[in-house]
Short mmCIF file of C-alpha atoms and ligand atoms in Angstrom, two decimals:
data_model
loop_
_atom_site.label_atom_id
_atom_site.label_comp_id
_atom_site.label_asym_id
_atom_site.label_seq_id
_atom_site.Cartn_x
_atom_site.Cartn_y
_atom_site.Cartn_z
CA UNK A 1 182.52 54.87 57.94
CA UNK A 2 182.01 57.87 55.64
CA UNK A 3 180.93 61.06 57.43
CA UNK A 4 179.60 64.12 55.66
CA UNK A 5 178.18 67.48 56.65
CA UNK A 6 177.83 71.03 55.38
CA UNK A 7 177.39 74.54 56.67
CA UNK A 8 176.09 77.59 54.83
CA UNK A 9 178.24 80.69 54.36
CA UNK A 10 175.25 82.91 54.95
CA UNK A 11 176.55 84.79 57.99
CA UNK A 12 179.00 84.73 60.86
CA UNK A 13 179.10 81.34 62.59
CA UNK A 14 177.57 81.11 66.05
CA UNK A 15 177.76 78.94 69.12
CA UNK A 16 174.71 76.92 67.91
CA UNK A 17 176.58 75.99 64.71
CA UNK A 18 179.59 75.09 66.81
CA UNK A 19 177.96 72.73 69.30
CA UNK A 20 175.31 71.38 66.91
CA UNK A 21 177.56 70.62 63.95
CA UNK A 22 181.20 71.77 64.06
CA UNK A 23 182.23 70.15 67.33
CA UNK A 24 180.66 66.75 66.52
CA UNK A 25 182.14 66.91 63.02
CA UNK A 26 185.60 67.66 64.37
CA UNK A 27 185.30 64.80 66.88
CA UNK A 28 184.27 62.44 64.09
CA UNK A 29 187.31 63.25 61.94
CA UNK A 30 189.21 60.66 63.99
CA UNK A 31 186.55 58.01 63.56
CA UNK A 32 186.14 57.73 59.81
CA UNK A 33 186.50 59.18 56.40
CA UNK A 34 185.20 62.73 56.90
CA UNK A 35 184.01 65.25 54.29
CA UNK A 36 182.88 68.72 55.32
CA UNK A 37 181.85 71.42 52.91
CA UNK A 38 180.84 75.04 52.77
CA UNK A 39 177.36 75.06 51.25
CA UNK A 40 177.72 78.11 49.01
CA UNK A 41 175.09 76.89 46.51
CA UNK A 42 172.63 76.65 49.39
CA UNK A 43 173.47 80.16 50.57
CA UNK A 44 172.19 81.45 47.23
CA UNK A 45 168.61 80.89 48.39
CA UNK A 46 168.88 83.63 50.99
CA UNK A 47 172.00 85.77 50.39
CA UNK A 48 172.21 88.05 47.37
CA UNK A 49 175.51 89.84 47.92
CA UNK A 50 178.37 88.30 45.91
CA UNK A 51 181.18 89.87 47.94
CA UNK A 52 179.62 88.85 51.21
CA UNK A 53 179.25 85.27 49.95
CA UNK A 54 182.98 85.21 49.09
CA UNK A 55 183.90 86.70 52.45
CA UNK A 56 181.67 84.37 54.51
CA UNK A 57 182.87 81.35 52.54
CA UNK A 58 186.47 82.02 53.43
CA UNK A 59 185.45 82.91 56.96
CA UNK A 60 183.70 79.56 57.45
CA UNK A 61 186.89 77.79 56.30
CA UNK A 62 189.02 79.84 58.71
CA UNK A 63 186.64 79.28 61.63
CA UNK A 64 186.36 75.55 61.01
CA UNK A 65 190.16 75.19 60.89
CA UNK A 66 190.54 77.38 63.98
CA UNK A 67 188.07 75.19 65.86
CA UNK A 68 190.13 72.10 65.18
CA UNK A 69 189.27 70.68 61.78
CA UNK A 70 192.47 68.97 60.66
CA UNK A 71 192.86 68.89 56.88
CA UNK A 72 195.13 65.85 57.22
CA UNK A 73 192.21 63.92 58.66
CA UNK A 74 189.12 65.52 57.09
CA UNK A 75 188.44 66.88 53.62
CA UNK A 76 187.25 70.50 53.71
CA UNK A 77 185.89 71.96 50.48
CA UNK A 78 183.54 74.43 48.88
CA UNK A 79 180.33 72.89 47.51
CA UNK A 80 180.40 74.79 44.22
CA UNK A 81 183.89 73.45 43.46
CA UNK A 82 182.11 70.14 42.90
CA UNK A 83 179.37 70.98 40.38
CA UNK A 84 178.33 67.30 40.19
CA UNK A 85 176.18 68.07 43.26
CA UNK A 86 173.91 70.10 41.00
CA UNK A 87 173.57 67.44 38.34
CA UNK A 88 172.65 64.82 40.91
CA UNK A 89 170.22 67.26 42.45
CA UNK A 90 168.36 67.44 39.14
CA UNK A 91 168.31 63.67 38.82
CA UNK A 92 166.83 63.38 42.33
CA UNK A 93 164.39 66.23 41.70
CA UNK A 94 162.62 64.19 39.09
CA UNK A 95 161.76 61.44 41.57
CA UNK A 96 160.93 63.77 44.48
CA UNK A 97 157.20 64.24 45.15
CA UNK A 98 156.14 67.90 45.57
CA UNK A 99 154.28 67.01 48.76
CA UNK A 100 157.48 65.78 50.38
CA UNK A 101 159.02 69.24 49.98
CA UNK A 102 155.82 71.10 50.85
CA UNK A 103 155.89 69.43 54.27
CA UNK A 104 159.43 70.59 55.12
CA UNK A 105 159.42 72.78 58.27
CA UNK A 106 162.51 74.70 57.35
CA UNK A 107 160.92 75.94 54.10
CA UNK A 108 157.68 76.83 55.89
CA UNK A 109 159.58 78.64 58.67
CA UNK A 110 161.64 80.66 56.20
CA UNK A 111 158.55 81.74 54.28
CA UNK A 112 156.83 82.64 57.57
CA UNK A 113 159.84 84.84 58.40
CA UNK A 114 159.39 86.77 55.17
CA UNK A 115 161.93 85.15 52.83
CA UNK A 116 160.66 85.05 49.26
CA UNK A 117 159.30 81.68 48.22
CA UNK A 118 161.84 81.09 45.43
CA UNK A 119 162.31 77.76 43.76
CA UNK A 120 165.80 77.31 45.21
CA UNK A 121 164.46 77.56 48.74
CA UNK A 122 161.74 75.03 47.95
CA UNK A 123 164.14 72.60 46.26
CA UNK A 124 166.81 73.09 48.93
CA UNK A 125 166.38 69.61 50.52
CA UNK A 126 166.90 67.93 47.13
CA UNK A 127 170.27 69.63 46.70
CA UNK A 128 171.06 68.62 50.25
CA UNK A 129 170.17 65.01 49.41
CA UNK A 130 172.54 65.17 46.44
CA UNK A 131 175.29 66.58 48.72
CA UNK A 132 174.96 63.58 50.99
CA UNK A 133 174.33 60.76 48.51
CA UNK A 134 177.14 61.80 46.17
CA UNK A 135 179.70 60.84 48.85
CA UNK A 136 178.11 57.50 49.82
CA UNK A 137 177.81 58.99 53.33
CA UNK A 138 176.82 56.74 56.23
CA UNK A 139 176.59 59.39 58.91
CA UNK A 140 175.56 63.06 58.78
CA UNK A 141 176.32 65.12 61.91
CA UNK A 142 173.76 67.95 62.05
CA UNK A 143 171.64 69.93 64.51
CA UNK A 144 168.01 68.92 65.05
CA UNK A 145 166.72 71.51 62.52
CA UNK A 146 168.29 69.45 59.70
CA UNK A 147 166.84 66.10 60.75
CA UNK A 148 163.89 66.31 58.40
CA UNK A 149 166.23 67.08 55.49
CA UNK A 150 168.22 63.95 56.20
CA UNK A 151 164.92 62.04 56.22
CA UNK A 152 164.11 63.45 52.76
CA UNK A 153 167.58 62.27 51.69
CA UNK A 154 166.88 58.76 52.96
CA UNK A 155 163.51 58.68 51.17
CA UNK A 156 165.05 59.82 47.90
CA UNK A 157 167.86 57.28 48.13
CA UNK A 158 165.37 54.48 48.74
CA UNK A 159 163.06 55.68 45.95
CA UNK A 160 165.92 55.98 43.46
CA UNK A 161 167.18 52.52 44.39
CA UNK A 162 163.68 51.10 43.90
CA UNK A 163 163.22 52.88 40.58
CA UNK A 164 166.62 52.31 38.98
CA UNK A 165 168.26 49.58 41.04
CA UNK A 166 170.60 49.65 44.04
CA UNK A 167 172.71 52.80 43.61
CA UNK A 168 172.85 54.87 46.80
CA UNK A 169 173.83 54.19 50.37
CA UNK A 170 171.04 55.25 52.79
CA UNK A 171 172.52 57.65 55.40
CA UNK A 172 171.69 58.29 59.07
CA UNK A 173 171.60 61.65 60.86
CA UNK A 174 174.01 61.86 63.83
CA UNK A 175 173.24 64.14 66.76
CA UNK A 176 175.52 65.10 69.57
CA UNK A 177 173.63 64.21 72.71
CA UNK A 178 172.27 67.30 74.45
CA UNK A 179 173.36 69.64 71.65
CA UNK A 180 170.62 68.98 69.10
CA UNK A 181 169.19 72.46 69.66
CA UNK A 182 171.36 75.14 71.26
CA UNK A 183 169.15 77.93 72.58
CA UNK A 184 169.86 81.56 71.75
CA UNK A 185 169.75 84.59 74.05
CA UNK A 186 165.93 84.59 74.00
CA UNK A 187 165.52 80.88 74.68
CA UNK A 188 164.45 80.05 71.09
CA UNK A 189 166.78 78.02 68.84
CA UNK A 190 169.96 80.04 68.25
CA UNK A 191 169.86 81.26 64.67
CA UNK A 192 171.58 83.81 62.43
CA UNK A 193 168.18 85.12 61.48
CA UNK A 194 166.53 85.43 64.93
CA UNK A 195 168.98 88.03 66.23
CA UNK A 196 169.57 85.83 69.27
CA UNK A 197 172.96 84.38 68.32
CA UNK A 198 176.32 84.53 70.07
CA UNK A 199 179.19 84.49 67.59
CA UNK A 200 181.95 81.94 68.14
CA UNK A 201 184.55 84.62 67.56
CA UNK A 202 182.78 87.75 68.71
CA UNK A 203 184.87 90.72 69.87
CA UNK A 204 185.33 90.86 73.62
CA UNK A 205 183.40 94.03 74.54
CA UNK A 206 180.31 93.65 72.32
CA UNK A 207 179.99 89.97 73.23
CA UNK A 208 180.18 90.73 76.93
CA UNK A 209 177.52 93.39 76.43
CA UNK A 210 175.37 90.97 74.47
CA UNK A 211 175.57 88.26 77.12
CA UNK A 212 174.87 90.78 79.89
CA UNK A 213 171.72 91.79 78.02
CA UNK A 214 170.05 88.37 78.35
CA UNK A 215 166.61 89.06 79.78
CA UNK A 216 165.85 87.19 83.02
CA UNK A 217 162.89 87.19 85.39
CA UNK A 218 162.42 89.73 88.18
CA UNK A 219 163.32 87.52 91.15
CA UNK A 220 165.80 89.14 93.53
CA UNK A 221 169.36 87.77 93.91
CA UNK A 222 168.51 86.40 97.37
CA UNK A 223 165.65 84.23 96.21
CA UNK A 224 166.30 80.53 95.63
CA UNK A 225 165.74 79.47 92.00
CA UNK A 226 164.56 75.85 92.03
CA UNK A 227 164.12 75.96 88.24
CA UNK A 228 167.82 76.85 87.68
CA UNK A 229 168.21 74.33 84.81
CA UNK A 230 165.70 76.34 82.76
CA UNK A 231 167.75 79.54 83.01
CA UNK A 232 169.01 80.79 79.62
CA UNK A 233 172.51 81.58 80.83
CA UNK A 234 172.75 78.22 82.61
CA UNK A 235 171.69 76.43 79.44
CA UNK A 236 174.60 77.99 77.57
CA UNK A 237 177.02 77.44 80.46
CA UNK A 238 176.19 73.73 80.24
CA UNK A 239 178.00 73.55 76.90
CA UNK A 240 180.86 75.88 77.76
CA UNK A 241 182.32 74.13 80.76
CA UNK A 242 182.84 70.84 82.59
CA UNK A 243 179.87 69.00 84.15
CA UNK A 244 181.33 69.83 87.60
CA UNK A 245 181.42 73.60 87.06
CA UNK A 246 177.99 73.46 85.44
CA UNK A 247 176.58 71.68 88.53
CA UNK A 248 178.21 74.23 90.85
CA UNK A 249 176.55 77.07 88.94
CA UNK A 250 173.17 75.33 89.05
CA UNK A 251 173.49 74.69 92.79
CA UNK A 252 174.48 78.32 93.49
CA UNK A 253 171.35 79.54 91.70
CA UNK A 254 169.16 77.00 93.48
CA UNK A 255 170.52 77.99 96.88
CA UNK A 256 169.76 81.71 96.43
CA UNK A 257 172.12 84.62 97.01
CA UNK A 258 173.47 84.47 93.43
CA UNK A 259 172.33 87.39 91.29
CA UNK A 260 171.67 87.23 87.57
CA UNK A 261 174.30 89.91 86.91
CA UNK A 262 177.00 87.71 88.47
CA UNK A 263 175.68 84.68 86.61
CA UNK A 264 175.91 86.49 83.28
CA UNK A 265 179.45 87.68 84.06
CA UNK A 266 180.36 84.06 84.75
CA UNK A 267 178.77 83.04 81.45
CA UNK A 268 180.93 85.53 79.58
CA UNK A 269 184.05 84.37 81.43
CA UNK A 270 183.41 80.72 80.57
CA UNK A 271 182.61 81.56 76.93
CA UNK A 272 185.76 83.63 76.56
CA UNK A 273 187.90 80.91 78.13
CA UNK A 274 186.29 78.12 76.10
CA UNK A 275 187.10 79.59 72.72
CA UNK A 276 190.49 81.07 73.69
CA UNK A 277 192.68 78.40 72.00
CA UNK A 278 190.57 78.53 68.84
CA UNK A 279 190.69 82.34 68.88
CA UNK A 280 194.49 82.21 68.96
CA UNK A 281 194.64 79.73 66.09
CA UNK A 282 192.24 81.93 64.16
CA UNK A 283 194.49 84.98 64.53
CA UNK A 284 197.31 82.94 62.95
CA UNK A 285 195.09 81.67 60.13
CA UNK A 286 193.99 85.21 59.28
CA UNK A 287 197.67 85.96 58.54
CA UNK A 288 197.89 82.88 56.39
CA UNK A 289 195.06 83.08 53.88
CA UNK A 290 197.05 81.33 51.14
CA UNK A 291 197.16 78.27 53.36
CA UNK A 292 193.37 78.42 53.86
CA UNK A 293 192.77 78.71 50.10
CA UNK A 294 195.14 75.80 49.51
CA UNK A 295 193.24 73.62 52.00
CA UNK A 296 190.03 74.31 50.06
CA UNK A 297 191.68 73.63 46.70
CA UNK A 298 193.12 70.30 47.90
CA UNK A 299 189.78 69.40 49.48
CA UNK A 300 187.90 70.11 46.25
CA UNK A 301 190.19 67.82 44.33
CA UNK A 302 189.69 64.90 46.73
CA UNK A 303 185.94 65.45 47.02
CA UNK A 304 185.45 65.76 43.28
CA UNK A 305 187.07 62.43 42.59
CA UNK A 306 184.48 60.62 44.71
CA UNK A 307 181.58 62.80 43.58
CA UNK A 308 182.40 62.16 39.91
CA UNK A 309 182.42 58.43 40.36
CA UNK A 310 179.17 58.25 42.39
CA UNK A 311 177.45 60.65 40.00
CA UNK A 312 178.51 58.47 37.13
CA UNK A 313 177.04 55.46 38.91
CA UNK A 314 173.74 57.36 39.14
CA UNK A 315 173.92 58.47 35.49
CA UNK A 316 174.41 54.89 34.39
CA UNK A 317 171.65 53.58 36.66
CA UNK A 318 169.06 55.97 35.23
CA UNK A 319 170.12 55.65 31.58
CA UNK A 320 171.92 58.94 31.04
CA UNK A 321 174.90 56.81 30.10
P1 TYM B 401 173.19 75.74 58.52
O1 TYM B 401 174.27 76.44 57.79
O2 TYM B 401 171.91 76.45 58.79
O3 TYM B 401 173.74 75.25 59.92
C1 TYM B 401 174.94 74.50 60.02
C2 TYM B 401 174.80 73.45 61.10
O4 TYM B 401 174.59 74.06 62.37
C3 TYM B 401 173.49 73.45 63.01
N1 TYM B 401 172.82 74.44 63.87
C4 TYM B 401 172.46 74.19 65.13
N2 TYM B 401 172.60 73.10 65.90
C5 TYM B 401 172.12 73.17 67.18
N3 TYM B 401 171.52 74.29 67.68
C6 TYM B 401 171.37 75.40 66.94
N4 TYM B 401 170.79 76.49 67.45
C7 TYM B 401 171.84 75.38 65.58
N5 TYM B 401 171.84 76.29 64.58
C8 TYM B 401 172.45 75.69 63.53
C9 TYM B 401 172.58 73.01 61.87
O5 TYM B 401 171.70 72.00 62.29
C10 TYM B 401 173.59 72.52 60.87
O6 TYM B 401 173.96 71.17 61.15
N6 TYM B 401 171.17 72.68 55.19
C11 TYM B 401 172.30 72.85 56.04
C12 TYM B 401 173.61 72.86 55.27
C13 TYM B 401 173.76 71.67 54.39
C14 TYM B 401 174.03 70.34 54.80
C15 TYM B 401 174.10 69.59 53.58
C16 TYM B 401 174.19 69.72 56.02
C17 TYM B 401 173.69 71.70 53.03
N7 TYM B 401 173.88 70.44 52.55
C18 TYM B 401 174.34 68.21 53.62
C19 TYM B 401 174.45 68.32 56.03
C20 TYM B 401 174.52 67.61 54.85
C21 TYM B 401 172.16 74.18 56.75
O7 TYM B 401 171.48 75.06 56.31
O8 TYM B 401 172.90 74.31 57.85
#
């Protein structure tokens, strides 16, 4: 099985990225032939600071390795090191109906949030389709927000195959059960751009402060909370601990006598504990940037070999060769 996914270097990675994409991707590295990339071309649709792009790109690599990506098992690379993605994107563009892109939620949401409606943002799902199809991927671990993009990918693969003959494998999205949408501090989807995110590797004090600032209702500590599962802190705790500890926390809230302040302190504790091993690995990696750069260089070489051959298959199918 070939597994592929990508993540944009458009900011600091958060707990939603981790549970929605990084954790499932890391688990899958033992189950197949895994390719994970840093989507720097995609980040160009919303980030216009060259130095920041460089910094975030390296940071994504460090964070992914710290969280457990093993370069002996999975190929980690930078998207723009494999420029064939862009050629295939153009090839797919010419069979992609405008209406298919106009219906994409992610584009509509970004415009609604005030991003400029540039062509890159509009054509974003076509580049994403190229990213996936160029590795003959079977499975694409992503959060729910990317599901529609994988559907566009499937449609384009099928349409290309119908137009030019069987060329591409049709991929499936893969969700981690219960982690399709990780909520942020305000209960909406956790996102870099909603100011509701918790960084994976936040500093201790500011992160504690941030978690303590989660707004709750005005019920007193003594009151029983029968709707405990809906609580924002509880929803994060669910991912950060064992099912047993999660159930204990839910029951304490339901019983009454457990204040929100104590609950939020517990949330911080569990968060801090959860990422401790990764935090330690990350400190080592930060001292070893040459190693990180080498991982990306080796990854690019392996990825490019496959991308070249699949791109050539597409070029032949459509008469460019
Ligand atoms: P990006 O960089 O926005 O997000 C990276 C991954 O994190 C997931 N994610 C979440 N999952 C659950 N809950 C959340 N709150 C949450 N926030 C983010 C996203 O679903 C994603 O899986 N277009 C992609 C990058 C990309 C890609 C690809 C992915 C480019 N080409 C090809 C797969 C295959 C993106 O913007 O992800």
